[in-house]
Amino acid sequence: MIEQLRAWVNDRDLVAELADWISRPSVSRTGEGMAEAAAHGLRLLRASGLEAREAETGGWPALIGTADGPGPHVLIYGHYDVQPPGPLELWTTPPFVPSIRDGRMYGRGTGDNKGQNLAQLLGLRALRDLTGGYPCRVTVLLDGEEEIGSPNLAAAVRQVGRPDLVIWSDGPVHDSGRACVVLGMRGILMFELRARGANRPLHSGHWGGVAPNPAWALVQLLATMRTADGVVTVAGFADDVAPLSDGQRAALTDLPVDLAGTLEAIGVTGMEPPAGLGFHERLAVPTLTVNSLSCEDSGDHRAVIPDVAVARCEARLVGGQTPAQVAEAIRRHVEKYAPDVEFVPDAAVAPSTTLPETPYTGTIVQAIEDAHGQRPLLLPSIGGSLPIAVLGDGLAVPCYGVPMANADEANHAPDENLDLDLFHRGIVTAATIQLALAAHS
């Protein structure tokens, strides 16, 4: 069957179909092209034999396609919205005019995420053409707001029923080029700490030692939140974080990394505290990060005591943490140590965790090995944040990431691209996973 799938892919001009999808702007942040892209997304769902409809969410619609099959109910998640192009002069070719160079298609949305969701749809279409149906019951959910934080995804999820598992394709394969299965990702809570002093900036000679300095207040508060050796000291920050399972530790140990080369590439000689954690293990634990420190001085750095100092920060979250719980812990900490400093929570995404011990894990890993001829790497957690917890926690089912883009896809950047060989292999992989899941049941 895998050979038949490969032949099906080779016999069709699927690159033209991808180019047509990429040429349709769908920028959720500005609204550019969203209505027309949604209509085209519905046509793609129907072309794969799915019953398709728009799901009203209160924002940009989600697209839902369904089909029956004898195997387990598989929810396939992706998104059809894209990032704004950014500076057009930095693109070699226009962002919504697909261009093929050296085996890659360039254009906004190629890797993130239209190329990957189309590969999933084409995998279903191949199965329908070759077998006359689908091995599993399938629901495809294409989010129209992922690039603006998926604020209404939960409303769409409530309309799909409870599947047995979720498969999502987003982000790149491993840096080594090997396929991978992603079992989780850290969440994020972004926030600001704002300290205020006098009602205006003051001459630091005339007022130094007299007027309170909000910058010092902010630095001293931050020093109470994490020790020099990297331990977060905010009470309640990570109290409910579960230790890594045996399967997670084994998977982390198996992941390759050129630590010296990686550090050299970013111009540093060592990793951030705490000591004793491996490179990949660090991406599976919570962190507290200061993104920027500034004073509202118009950037001219005058000899003044500032009136306002701002720290923009983030917490990366893992299983056992929620944005609300961590925000409350930080709020209490600030109130205790610096009650005059304002805590301003901002964007948040919950973490997602599926354990390697989950029964479907082995089936999906074996299916990808069959399709690629090489065993995929198992990633217990990736550092970035996607709204997968809305699916996994909201539906109480395991979630599996099957990335189909190249590691240098330049998503969110100029010259975003997708390796067309990975696109074609992704179609075969998507179909093979469906067949394996049906056999697993």
GROMACS .gro file of C-alpha atoms in nm:
model
  441
    1MET     CA    1   0.000   0.000   0.000
    2ILE     CA    2   0.285   0.242   0.071
    3GLU     CA    3   0.417   0.184  -0.282
    4GLN     CA    4   0.069   0.249  -0.419
    5LEU     CA    5   0.053   0.572  -0.220
    6ARG     CA    6   0.389   0.684  -0.356
    7ALA     CA    7   0.274   0.607  -0.710
    8TRP     CA    8  -0.048   0.804  -0.648
    9VAL     CA    9   0.158   1.104  -0.537
   10ASN     CA   10   0.398   1.079  -0.833
   11ASP     CA   11   0.117   1.054  -1.089
   12ARG     CA   12  -0.042   1.389  -0.995
   13ASP     CA   13   0.053   1.754  -1.014
   14LEU     CA   14   0.000   1.819  -0.645
   15VAL     CA   15   0.251   2.104  -0.646
   16ALA     CA   16   0.009   2.308  -0.858
   17GLU     CA   17  -0.262   2.247  -0.600
   18LEU     CA   18  -0.027   2.364  -0.326
   19ALA     CA   19   0.063   2.676  -0.526
   20ASP     CA   20  -0.307   2.758  -0.568
   21TRP     CA   21  -0.356   2.733  -0.191
   22ILE     CA   22  -0.053   2.950  -0.114
   23SER     CA   23  -0.159   3.217  -0.364
   24ARG     CA   24  -0.468   3.296  -0.157
   25PRO     CA   25  -0.382   3.536   0.128
   26SER     CA   26  -0.533   3.455   0.468
   27VAL     CA   27  -0.386   3.700   0.718
   28SER     CA   28  -0.597   3.670   1.033
   29ARG     CA   29  -0.431   3.970   1.199
   30THR     CA   30  -0.551   4.209   0.928
   31GLY     CA   31  -0.832   4.012   0.767
   32GLU     CA   32  -0.667   4.016   0.425
   33GLY     CA   33  -0.819   3.739   0.209
   34MET     CA   34  -0.975   3.550   0.498
   35ALA     CA   35  -1.324   3.504   0.351
   36GLU     CA   36  -1.198   3.384   0.013
   37ALA     CA   37  -0.941   3.155   0.177
   38ALA     CA   38  -1.209   2.999   0.397
   39ALA     CA   39  -1.419   2.929   0.089
   40HIS     CA   40  -1.121   2.768  -0.085
   41GLY     CA   41  -1.040   2.564   0.227
   42LEU     CA   42  -1.392   2.421   0.218
   43ARG     CA   43  -1.338   2.325  -0.147
   44LEU     CA   44  -1.019   2.142  -0.049
   45LEU     CA   45  -1.200   1.951   0.225
   46ARG     CA   46  -1.473   1.848  -0.018
   47ALA     CA   47  -1.217   1.749  -0.282
   48SER     CA   48  -1.091   1.490  -0.033
   49GLY     CA   49  -1.441   1.351   0.007
   50LEU     CA   50  -1.521   1.515   0.341
   51GLU     CA   51  -1.848   1.674   0.437
   52ALA     CA   52  -1.738   2.032   0.498
   53ARG     CA   53  -1.878   2.333   0.679
   54GLU     CA   54  -1.775   2.654   0.844
   55ALA     CA   55  -1.790   2.663   1.224
   56GLU     CA   56  -1.881   3.006   1.356
   57THR     CA   57  -1.664   3.091   1.654
   58GLY     CA   58  -1.717   3.460   1.715
   59GLY     CA   59  -1.402   3.537   1.514
   60TRP     CA   60  -1.267   3.407   1.185
   61PRO     CA   61  -1.445   3.079   1.114
   62ALA     CA   62  -1.292   2.738   1.164
   63LEU     CA   63  -1.334   2.485   0.884
   64ILE     CA   64  -1.458   2.135   0.971
   65GLY     CA   65  -1.458   1.830   0.746
   66THR     CA   66  -1.584   1.486   0.847
   67ALA     CA   67  -1.593   1.135   0.704
   68ASP     CA   68  -1.687   0.795   0.845
   69GLY     CA   69  -1.459   0.494   0.865
   70PRO     CA   70  -1.433   0.174   1.071
   71GLY     CA   71  -1.122   0.266   1.270
   72PRO     CA   72  -1.078   0.503   1.563
   73HIS     CA   73  -1.199   0.863   1.544
   74VAL     CA   74  -0.898   1.076   1.447
   75LEU     CA   75  -0.911   1.456   1.471
   76ILE     CA   76  -0.660   1.620   1.236
   77TYR     CA   77  -0.579   1.979   1.339
   78GLY     CA   78  -0.418   2.250   1.128
   79HIS     CA   79  -0.471   2.616   1.050
   80TYR     CA   80  -0.537   2.807   0.730
   81ASP     CA   81  -0.447   3.155   0.851
   82VAL     CA   82  -0.096   3.292   0.803
   83GLN     CA   83   0.132   3.559   0.941
   84PRO     CA   84   0.152   3.901   0.772
   85PRO     CA   85   0.424   3.906   0.504
   86GLY     CA   86   0.638   4.167   0.681
   87PRO     CA   87   0.873   4.390   0.478
   88LEU     CA   88   0.809   4.303   0.112
   89GLU     CA   89   1.158   4.413   0.010
   90LEU     CA   90   1.305   4.125   0.212
   91TRP     CA   91   1.125   3.866  -0.001
   92THR     CA   92   1.306   3.733  -0.307
   93THR     CA   93   0.967   3.683  -0.476
   94PRO     CA   94   0.627   3.818  -0.364
   95PRO     CA   95   0.488   3.634  -0.060
   96PHE     CA   96   0.160   3.532  -0.224
   97VAL     CA   97   0.306   3.450  -0.564
   98PRO     CA   98   0.442   3.096  -0.512
   99SER     CA   99   0.788   3.040  -0.657
  100ILE     CA  100   0.984   2.716  -0.687
  101ARG     CA  101   1.361   2.728  -0.645
  102ASP     CA  102   1.596   2.435  -0.580
  103GLY     CA  103   1.317   2.192  -0.491
  104ARG     CA  104   1.137   2.427  -0.256
  105MET     CA  105   0.823   2.633  -0.284
  106TYR     CA  106   0.853   2.985  -0.146
  107GLY     CA  107   0.555   3.183  -0.021
  108ARG     CA  108   0.376   3.280   0.297
  109GLY     CA  109   0.201   2.975   0.442
  110THR     CA  110   0.405   2.710   0.261
  111GLY     CA  111   0.540   2.554   0.578
  112ASP     CA  112   0.314   2.728   0.828
  113ASN     CA  113   0.063   2.580   0.774
  114LYS     CA  114  -0.106   2.539   0.436
  115GLY     CA  115   0.148   2.296   0.294
  116GLN     CA  116   0.117   2.070   0.597
  117ASN     CA  117  -0.262   2.073   0.620
  118LEU     CA  118  -0.285   2.010   0.244
  119ALA     CA  119  -0.053   1.709   0.282
  120GLN     CA  120  -0.292   1.567   0.543
  121LEU     CA  121  -0.591   1.625   0.313
  122LEU     CA  122  -0.414   1.471   0.016
  123GLY     CA  123  -0.330   1.167   0.227
  124LEU     CA  124  -0.701   1.119   0.289
  125ARG     CA  125  -0.778   1.175  -0.079
  126ALA     CA  126  -0.523   0.911  -0.179
  127LEU     CA  127  -0.681   0.658   0.056
  128ARG     CA  128  -1.025   0.730  -0.084
  129ASP     CA  129  -0.903   0.691  -0.441
  130LEU     CA  130  -0.703   0.375  -0.375
  131THR     CA  131  -0.937   0.194  -0.133
  132GLY     CA  132  -1.278   0.351  -0.193
  133GLY     CA  133  -1.305   0.489   0.159
  134TYR     CA  134  -1.124   0.581   0.478
  135PRO     CA  135  -0.972   0.339   0.731
  136CYS     CA  136  -1.063   0.564   1.026
  137ARG     CA  137  -1.341   0.798   1.116
  138VAL     CA  138  -1.191   1.139   1.046
  139THR     CA  139  -1.258   1.496   1.152
  140VAL     CA  140  -1.040   1.770   1.005
  141LEU     CA  141  -1.036   2.102   1.193
  142LEU     CA  142  -0.865   2.398   1.026
  143ASP     CA  143  -0.830   2.692   1.263
  144GLY     CA  144  -0.867   3.042   1.119
  145GLU     CA  145  -0.702   3.219   1.413
  146GLU     CA  146  -0.390   3.024   1.512
  147GLU     CA  147  -0.159   3.310   1.419
  148ILE     CA  148  -0.343   3.542   1.658
  149GLY     CA  149  -0.345   3.298   1.949
  150SER     CA  150  -0.655   3.088   1.865
  151PRO     CA  151  -0.882   3.290   2.098
  152ASN     CA  152  -1.194   3.107   1.976
  153LEU     CA  153  -1.060   2.758   1.912
  154ALA     CA  154  -1.246   2.615   2.211
  155ALA     CA  155  -1.577   2.720   2.051
  156ALA     CA  156  -1.486   2.522   1.738
  157VAL     CA  157  -1.365   2.220   1.937
  158ARG     CA  158  -1.703   2.199   2.109
  159GLN     CA  159  -1.857   2.137   1.766
  160VAL     CA  160  -1.653   1.832   1.664
  161GLY     CA  161  -1.736   1.567   1.922
  162ARG     CA  162  -1.480   1.370   2.118
  163PRO     CA  163  -1.221   1.183   1.908
  164ASP     CA  164  -0.995   0.902   2.022
  165LEU     CA  165  -0.679   1.100   1.944
  166VAL     CA  166  -0.556   1.418   1.777
  167ILE     CA  167  -0.291   1.446   1.507
  168TRP     CA  168  -0.151   1.786   1.419
  169SER     CA  169   0.111   1.882   1.162
  170ASP     CA  170   0.293   2.209   1.222
  171GLY     CA  171   0.651   2.318   1.267
  172PRO     CA  172   0.962   2.146   1.130
  173VAL     CA  173   1.114   1.801   1.137
  174HIS     CA  174   1.419   1.761   1.358
  175ASP     CA  175   1.725   1.975   1.283
  176SER     CA  176   1.900   1.658   1.164
  177GLY     CA  177   1.635   1.615   0.895
  178ARG     CA  178   1.482   1.310   1.059
  179ALA     CA  179   1.108   1.280   1.096
  180CYS     CA  180   0.978   1.317   1.449
  181VAL     CA  181   0.672   1.272   1.665
  182VAL     CA  182   0.603   1.559   1.903
  183LEU     CA  183   0.426   1.461   2.224
  184GLY     CA  184   0.402   1.796   2.396
  185MET     CA  185   0.497   2.158   2.409
  186ARG     CA  186   0.546   2.421   2.670
  187GLY     CA  187   0.282   2.680   2.730
  188ILE     CA  188   0.349   3.047   2.785
  189LEU     CA  189   0.237   3.333   3.007
  190MET     CA  190   0.360   3.675   2.899
  191PHE     CA  191   0.347   3.962   3.146
  192GLU     CA  192   0.485   4.302   3.236
  193LEU     CA  193   0.612   4.440   3.563
  194ARG     CA  194   0.573   4.819   3.579
  195ALA     CA  195   0.735   5.024   3.855
  196ARG     CA  196   0.654   5.394   3.895
  197GLY     CA  197   0.845   5.671   4.070
  198ALA     CA  198   0.787   6.045   4.057
  199ASN     CA  199   0.531   6.208   3.831
  200ARG     CA  200   0.804   6.294   3.577
  201PRO     CA  201   1.171   6.215   3.507
  202LEU     CA  202   1.395   6.406   3.747
  203HIS     CA  203   1.751   6.542   3.719
  204SER     CA  204   1.969   6.270   3.870
  205GLY     CA  205   2.206   6.523   4.028
  206HIS     CA  206   1.944   6.739   4.194
  207TRP     CA  207   1.723   6.446   4.297
  208GLY     CA  208   1.964   6.153   4.329
  209GLY     CA  209   1.931   5.995   4.673
  210VAL     CA  210   1.601   6.178   4.730
  211ALA     CA  211   1.352   6.065   4.467
  212PRO     CA  212   1.264   5.692   4.454
  213ASN     CA  213   1.414   5.515   4.152
  214PRO     CA  214   1.166   5.267   3.995
  215ALA     CA  215   1.444   5.095   3.801
  216TRP     CA  216   1.612   4.983   4.123
  217ALA     CA  217   1.276   4.873   4.263
  218LEU     CA  218   1.222   4.658   3.955
  219VAL     CA  219   1.570   4.503   3.956
  220GLN     CA  220   1.539   4.417   4.324
  221LEU     CA  221   1.198   4.258   4.267
  222LEU     CA  222   1.334   4.045   3.982
  223ALA     CA  223   1.619   3.931   4.204
  224THR     CA  224   1.364   3.784   4.448
  225MET     CA  225   1.202   3.577   4.171
  226ARG     CA  226   1.500   3.362   4.066
  227THR     CA  227   1.829   3.272   4.228
  228ALA     CA  228   2.164   3.315   4.057
  229ASP     CA  229   2.182   2.940   3.997
  230GLY     CA  230   1.852   2.940   3.808
  231VAL     CA  231   1.597   2.830   4.068
  232VAL     CA  232   1.261   3.007   4.041
  233THR     CA  233   1.164   3.120   4.392
  234VAL     CA  234   0.804   3.227   4.326
  235ALA     CA  235   0.589   3.027   4.567
  236GLY     CA  236   0.334   2.813   4.383
  237PHE     CA  237   0.505   2.860   4.044
  238ALA     CA  238   0.576   2.492   3.978
  239ASP     CA  239   0.439   2.305   4.279
  240ASP     CA  240   0.222   2.068   4.073
  241VAL     CA  241   0.470   1.991   3.794
  242ALA     CA  242   0.502   1.614   3.765
  243PRO     CA  243   0.848   1.460   3.728
  244LEU     CA  244   0.937   1.331   3.383
  245SER     CA  245   0.817   0.977   3.319
  246ASP     CA  246   1.058   0.695   3.234
  247GLY     CA  247   0.942   0.712   2.873
  248GLN     CA  248   0.998   1.087   2.854
  249ARG     CA  249   1.349   1.060   3.000
  250ALA     CA  250   1.438   0.778   2.760
  251ALA     CA  251   1.313   0.979   2.462
  252LEU     CA  252   1.507   1.288   2.570
  253THR     CA  253   1.825   1.082   2.609
  254ASP     CA  254   1.786   0.946   2.255
  255LEU     CA  255   1.764   1.290   2.091
  256PRO     CA  256   2.086   1.389   1.911
  257VAL     CA  257   2.247   1.726   1.970
  258ASP     CA  258   2.582   1.884   1.886
  259LEU     CA  259   2.596   2.092   2.202
  260ALA     CA  260   2.930   2.260   2.134
  261GLY     CA  261   2.832   2.345   1.778
  262THR     CA  262   2.491   2.472   1.881
  263LEU     CA  263   2.636   2.703   2.146
  264GLU     CA  264   2.910   2.823   1.913
  265ALA     CA  265   2.649   2.910   1.650
  266ILE     CA  266   2.480   3.155   1.890
  267GLY     CA  267   2.808   3.294   2.021
  268VAL     CA  268   2.807   3.157   2.377
  269THR     CA  269   3.020   2.907   2.565
  270GLY     CA  270   2.773   2.764   2.817
  271MET     CA  271   2.406   2.710   2.891
  272GLU     CA  272   2.183   2.907   3.125
  273PRO     CA  273   2.160   2.787   3.488
  274PRO     CA  274   2.067   2.557   3.649
  275ALA     CA  275   2.349   2.313   3.594
  276GLY     CA  276   2.291   1.941   3.556
  277LEU     CA  277   2.018   1.951   3.289
  278GLY     CA  278   2.072   1.824   2.936
  279PHE     CA  279   1.996   2.037   2.630
  280HIS     CA  280   1.664   1.872   2.547
  281GLU     CA  281   1.562   1.830   2.910
  282ARG     CA  282   1.573   2.208   2.943
  283LEU     CA  283   1.295   2.234   2.684
  284ALA     CA  284   1.072   2.011   2.897
  285VAL     CA  285   1.086   2.210   3.223
  286PRO     CA  286   0.934   2.547   3.319
  287THR     CA  287   1.133   2.868   3.288
  288LEU     CA  288   1.104   3.231   3.394
  289THR     CA  289   1.257   3.473   3.144
  290VAL     CA  290   1.315   3.847   3.131
  291ASN     CA  291   1.261   3.949   2.769
  292SER     CA  292   1.352   4.315   2.809
  293LEU     CA  293   1.426   4.581   3.072
  294SER     CA  294   1.365   4.945   2.994
  295CYS     CA  295   1.276   5.285   3.131
  296GLU     CA  296   1.040   5.522   2.955
  297ASP     CA  297   1.313   5.766   2.859
  298SER     CA  298   1.238   5.797   2.484
  299GLY     CA  299   1.558   5.605   2.418
  300ASP     CA  300   1.784   5.907   2.470
  301HIS     CA  301   1.940   5.784   2.797
  302ARG     CA  302   1.943   6.119   2.977
  303ALA     CA  303   2.101   6.167   3.319
  304VAL     CA  304   1.768   6.133   3.501
  305ILE     CA  305   1.591   5.928   3.760
  306PRO     CA  306   1.321   5.764   3.546
  307ASP     CA  307   0.955   5.793   3.632
  308VAL     CA  308   0.861   5.448   3.494
  309ALA     CA  309   1.059   5.124   3.461
  310VAL     CA  310   0.924   4.820   3.275
  311ALA     CA  311   1.028   4.454   3.265
  312ARG     CA  312   0.868   4.246   2.992
  313CYS     CA  313   0.878   3.883   3.096
  314GLU     CA  314   0.747   3.538   3.018
  315ALA     CA  315   0.702   3.206   3.191
  316ARG     CA  316   0.720   2.890   2.982
  317LEU     CA  317   0.489   2.630   3.131
  318VAL     CA  318   0.478   2.250   3.140
  319GLY     CA  319   0.224   1.988   3.247
  320GLY     CA  320   0.082   2.059   3.591
  321GLN     CA  321   0.089   2.435   3.534
  322THR     CA  322  -0.183   2.658   3.395
  323PRO     CA  323  -0.152   3.021   3.288
  324ALA     CA  324  -0.407   3.126   3.549
  325GLN     CA  325  -0.231   2.943   3.833
  326VAL     CA  326   0.112   3.081   3.740
  327ALA     CA  327  -0.026   3.433   3.697
  328GLU     CA  328  -0.178   3.417   4.044
  329ALA     CA  329   0.151   3.292   4.193
  330ILE     CA  330   0.344   3.579   4.035
  331ARG     CA  331   0.080   3.832   4.141
  332ARG     CA  332   0.107   3.716   4.504
  333HIS     CA  333   0.487   3.730   4.486
  334VAL     CA  334   0.486   4.085   4.353
  335GLU     CA  335   0.233   4.192   4.614
  336LYS     CA  336   0.457   4.048   4.888
  337TYR     CA  337   0.794   4.185   4.777
  338ALA     CA  338   0.706   4.502   4.585
  339PRO     CA  339   0.342   4.601   4.641
  340ASP     CA  340   0.386   4.925   4.446
  341VAL     CA  341   0.491   4.742   4.128
  342GLU     CA  342   0.209   4.667   3.885
  343PHE     CA  343   0.175   4.311   3.749
  344VAL     CA  344   0.013   4.311   3.402
  345PRO     CA  345  -0.062   3.964   3.257
  346ASP     CA  346  -0.075   3.937   2.879
  347ALA     CA  347  -0.106   3.660   2.619
  348ALA     CA  348  -0.113   3.302   2.742
  349VAL     CA  349  -0.120   2.950   2.599
  350ALA     CA  350  -0.154   2.638   2.815
  351PRO     CA  351   0.102   2.356   2.793
  352SER     CA  352   0.023   2.019   2.638
  353THR     CA  353   0.160   1.678   2.736
  354THR     CA  354   0.104   1.330   2.594
  355LEU     CA  355   0.313   1.059   2.757
  356PRO     CA  356   0.519   0.820   2.542
  357GLU     CA  357   0.348   0.537   2.729
  358THR     CA  358   0.014   0.625   2.562
  359PRO     CA  359  -0.101   0.324   2.351
  360TYR     CA  360  -0.115   0.505   2.014
  361THR     CA  361   0.246   0.626   2.037
  362GLY     CA  362   0.408   0.306   1.914
  363THR     CA  363   0.160   0.273   1.629
  364ILE     CA  364   0.230   0.623   1.498
  365VAL     CA  365   0.607   0.585   1.537
  366GLN     CA  366   0.601   0.256   1.342
  367ALA     CA  367   0.380   0.404   1.068
  368ILE     CA  368   0.625   0.691   1.014
  369GLU     CA  369   0.916   0.448   1.007
  370ASP     CA  370   0.735   0.242   0.743
  371ALA     CA  371   0.670   0.554   0.532
  372HIS     CA  372   1.018   0.708   0.569
  373GLY     CA  373   1.238   0.401   0.600
  374GLN     CA  374   1.390   0.545   0.918
  375ARG     CA  375   1.263   0.547   1.274
  376PRO     CA  376   1.141   0.893   1.377
  377LEU     CA  377   1.269   1.076   1.681
  378LEU     CA  378   1.032   1.107   1.976
  379LEU     CA  379   1.015   1.459   2.120
  380PRO     CA  380   0.850   1.466   2.465
  381SER     CA  381   0.830   1.846   2.446
  382ILE     CA  382   0.926   2.131   2.218
  383GLY     CA  383   1.007   2.478   2.339
  384GLY     CA  384   0.751   2.669   2.133
  385SER     CA  385   0.382   2.708   2.210
  386LEU     CA  386   0.079   2.602   2.006
  387PRO     CA  387  -0.287   2.583   2.116
  388ILE     CA  388  -0.282   2.201   2.136
  389ALA     CA  389  -0.392   2.201   2.502
  390VAL     CA  390  -0.732   2.328   2.387
  391LEU     CA  391  -0.764   1.997   2.203
  392GLY     CA  392  -0.583   1.760   2.439
  393ASP     CA  393  -0.715   1.896   2.768
  394GLY     CA  394  -1.048   2.012   2.628
  395LEU     CA  395  -1.123   1.671   2.478
  396ALA     CA  396  -0.916   1.463   2.725
  397VAL     CA  397  -0.739   1.272   2.447
  398PRO     CA  398  -0.374   1.217   2.347
  399CYS     CA  399  -0.225   1.454   2.087
  400TYR     CA  400   0.053   1.371   1.842
  401GLY     CA  401   0.250   1.621   1.636
  402VAL     CA  402   0.373   1.496   1.299
  403PRO     CA  403   0.571   1.787   1.148
  404MET     CA  404   0.615   1.788   0.770
  405ALA     CA  405   0.822   2.103   0.707
  406ASN     CA  406   1.197   2.149   0.676
  407ALA     CA  407   1.394   2.280   0.973
  408ASP     CA  408   1.484   2.597   0.781
  409GLU     CA  409   1.129   2.671   0.665
  410ALA     CA  410   1.163   3.038   0.776
  411ASN     CA  411   0.809   3.044   0.909
  412HIS     CA  412   0.696   3.393   1.014
  413ALA     CA  413   0.997   3.533   0.823
  414PRO     CA  414   1.066   3.651   0.468
  415ASP     CA  415   1.115   3.374   0.210
  416GLU     CA  416   0.912   3.117   0.405
  417ASN     CA  417   0.945   2.789   0.218
  418LEU     CA  418   0.862   2.420   0.206
  419ASP     CA  419   1.082   2.139   0.079
  420LEU     CA  420   0.864   1.971  -0.185
  421ASP     CA  421   1.016   1.629  -0.118
  422LEU     CA  422   0.898   1.658   0.243
  423PHE     CA  423   0.556   1.771   0.116
  424HIS     CA  424   0.524   1.460  -0.101
  425ARG     CA  425   0.654   1.231   0.174
  426GLY     CA  426   0.413   1.397   0.415
  427ILE     CA  427   0.119   1.287   0.202
  428VAL     CA  428   0.234   0.924   0.215
  429THR     CA  429   0.305   0.953   0.587
  430ALA     CA  430  -0.040   1.097   0.663
  431ALA     CA  431  -0.211   0.813   0.480
  432THR     CA  432   0.012   0.546   0.635
  433ILE     CA  433  -0.070   0.669   0.984
  434GLN     CA  434  -0.442   0.637   0.912
  435LEU     CA  435  -0.393   0.279   0.793
  436ALA     CA  436  -0.184   0.192   1.099
  437LEU     CA  437  -0.436   0.339   1.340
  438ALA     CA  438  -0.713   0.134   1.182
  439ALA     CA  439  -0.503  -0.180   1.219
  440HIS     CA  440  -0.423  -0.085   1.581
  441SER     CA  441  -0.794  -0.082   1.667
   0.00000   0.00000   0.00000
